[in-house]
Amino acid sequence: MIPKRPQINFRLAPDQYEKLQKSAAPFGLSVSAYAKALAVKSRLREPKFDHEDAVAINLALRRIGTNLNQLAHKANQNDLSPIQAQQYWEMKQAVDQLWQRLK
């Protein structure tokens, strides 16, 4: 009979524990939670960005989106100056660069 909450204990060499700890950190998991996830064959994906980078990208995308919406509004009114058209293309390039980082 299997207990309601079975427990597994195992020992690691210090270097093995350190490797497991380094692998768990990017996912924000404890060593135990990470080992459990591996044991049950969860498919964990390595994050593309750390938390600080993700926050910075989110902020940049929001700012660019706001500017693009303003320019789109003016473009729909056929009211873009040459400077605004240049700004539009610069923002478009910035968005393209961000998309490349996200891939």
Coordinates of C-alpha atoms in Angstrom, one line a residue:
M1 CA 0.0 0.0 0.0
I2 CA 1.3 3.4 -1.0
P3 CA 1.1 6.1 1.7
K4 CA -1.0 9.3 1.0
R5 CA 2.1 11.4 0.7
P6 CA 5.1 9.2 0.1
Q7 CA 8.5 10.7 0.7
I8 CA 11.8 10.0 -1.1
N9 CA 15.2 10.9 0.5
F10 CA 18.5 10.8 -1.3
R11 CA 22.0 12.1 -0.8
L12 CA 24.2 14.0 -3.2
A13 CA 27.8 14.9 -3.4
P14 CA 28.4 18.6 -2.8
D15 CA 29.2 19.2 -6.5
Q16 CA 26.0 17.4 -7.5
Y17 CA 23.9 19.5 -5.1
E18 CA 25.5 22.7 -6.4
K19 CA 24.7 21.7 -10.0
L20 CA 21.1 21.0 -9.0
Q21 CA 20.9 24.3 -7.1
K22 CA 22.2 26.2 -10.1
S23 CA 19.7 24.5 -12.4
A24 CA 16.8 25.2 -10.0
A25 CA 17.5 28.9 -9.5
P26 CA 16.4 30.3 -12.9
F27 CA 13.0 28.7 -12.5
G28 CA 12.6 30.1 -9.0
L29 CA 12.3 26.7 -7.5
S30 CA 13.8 25.2 -4.4
V31 CA 16.2 22.3 -5.0
S32 CA 13.6 19.9 -3.6
A33 CA 10.9 21.2 -5.9
Y34 CA 13.2 21.1 -8.9
A35 CA 14.3 17.5 -8.1
K36 CA 10.6 16.6 -7.8
A37 CA 9.8 18.1 -11.1
L38 CA 12.6 16.2 -12.8
A39 CA 11.6 13.0 -11.1
V40 CA 8.1 13.2 -12.5
K41 CA 9.5 14.1 -15.9
S42 CA 8.0 17.6 -16.1
R43 CA 9.0 19.5 -19.1
L44 CA 10.6 22.6 -17.7
R45 CA 11.7 25.2 -20.2
E46 CA 14.7 27.4 -19.5
P47 CA 13.5 31.0 -19.3
K48 CA 14.8 33.2 -22.1
F49 CA 15.2 36.1 -19.8
D50 CA 15.8 36.7 -16.1
H51 CA 13.2 38.6 -14.2
E52 CA 14.9 42.0 -14.6
D53 CA 15.2 41.7 -18.3
A54 CA 11.6 40.6 -18.7
V55 CA 10.4 43.6 -16.7
A56 CA 12.6 45.9 -18.9
I57 CA 11.3 44.4 -22.1
N58 CA 7.7 44.7 -20.9
L59 CA 8.2 48.3 -20.1
A60 CA 9.9 49.0 -23.5
L61 CA 7.1 47.3 -25.4
R62 CA 4.5 49.3 -23.5
R63 CA 6.2 52.6 -24.3
I64 CA 6.7 51.7 -27.9
G65 CA 3.1 50.5 -28.2
T66 CA 1.8 53.8 -26.9
N67 CA 4.0 55.7 -29.3
L68 CA 2.9 53.5 -32.2
N69 CA -0.7 54.0 -31.4
Q70 CA -0.3 57.7 -31.4
L71 CA 1.5 57.6 -34.8
A72 CA -1.1 55.2 -36.2
H73 CA -3.9 57.6 -35.2
K74 CA -2.1 60.5 -37.0
A75 CA -1.3 58.3 -40.0
N76 CA -5.0 57.4 -40.3
Q77 CA -5.7 61.1 -40.5
N78 CA -2.9 61.6 -43.1
D79 CA -1.3 63.9 -40.7
L80 CA 2.3 62.6 -40.3
S81 CA 5.2 65.0 -40.6
P82 CA 8.5 63.8 -42.0
I83 CA 9.9 63.7 -38.5
Q84 CA 7.0 61.6 -37.3
A85 CA 7.4 59.3 -40.2
Q86 CA 11.1 58.9 -39.3
Q87 CA 10.1 58.2 -35.6
Y88 CA 7.7 55.6 -36.9
W89 CA 10.4 53.8 -38.8
E90 CA 12.8 54.0 -35.8
M91 CA 10.2 52.5 -33.5
K92 CA 9.4 49.8 -36.0
Q93 CA 13.1 48.8 -36.0
A94 CA 13.1 48.8 -32.2
V95 CA 10.1 46.5 -32.2
D96 CA 11.8 44.2 -34.8
Q97 CA 14.9 44.0 -32.6
L98 CA 12.8 43.2 -29.5
W99 CA 11.0 40.4 -31.5
Q100 CA 14.4 39.0 -32.5
R101 CA 15.4 38.9 -28.8
L102 CA 12.2 37.1 -27.9
K103 CA 12.7 34.3 -30.5

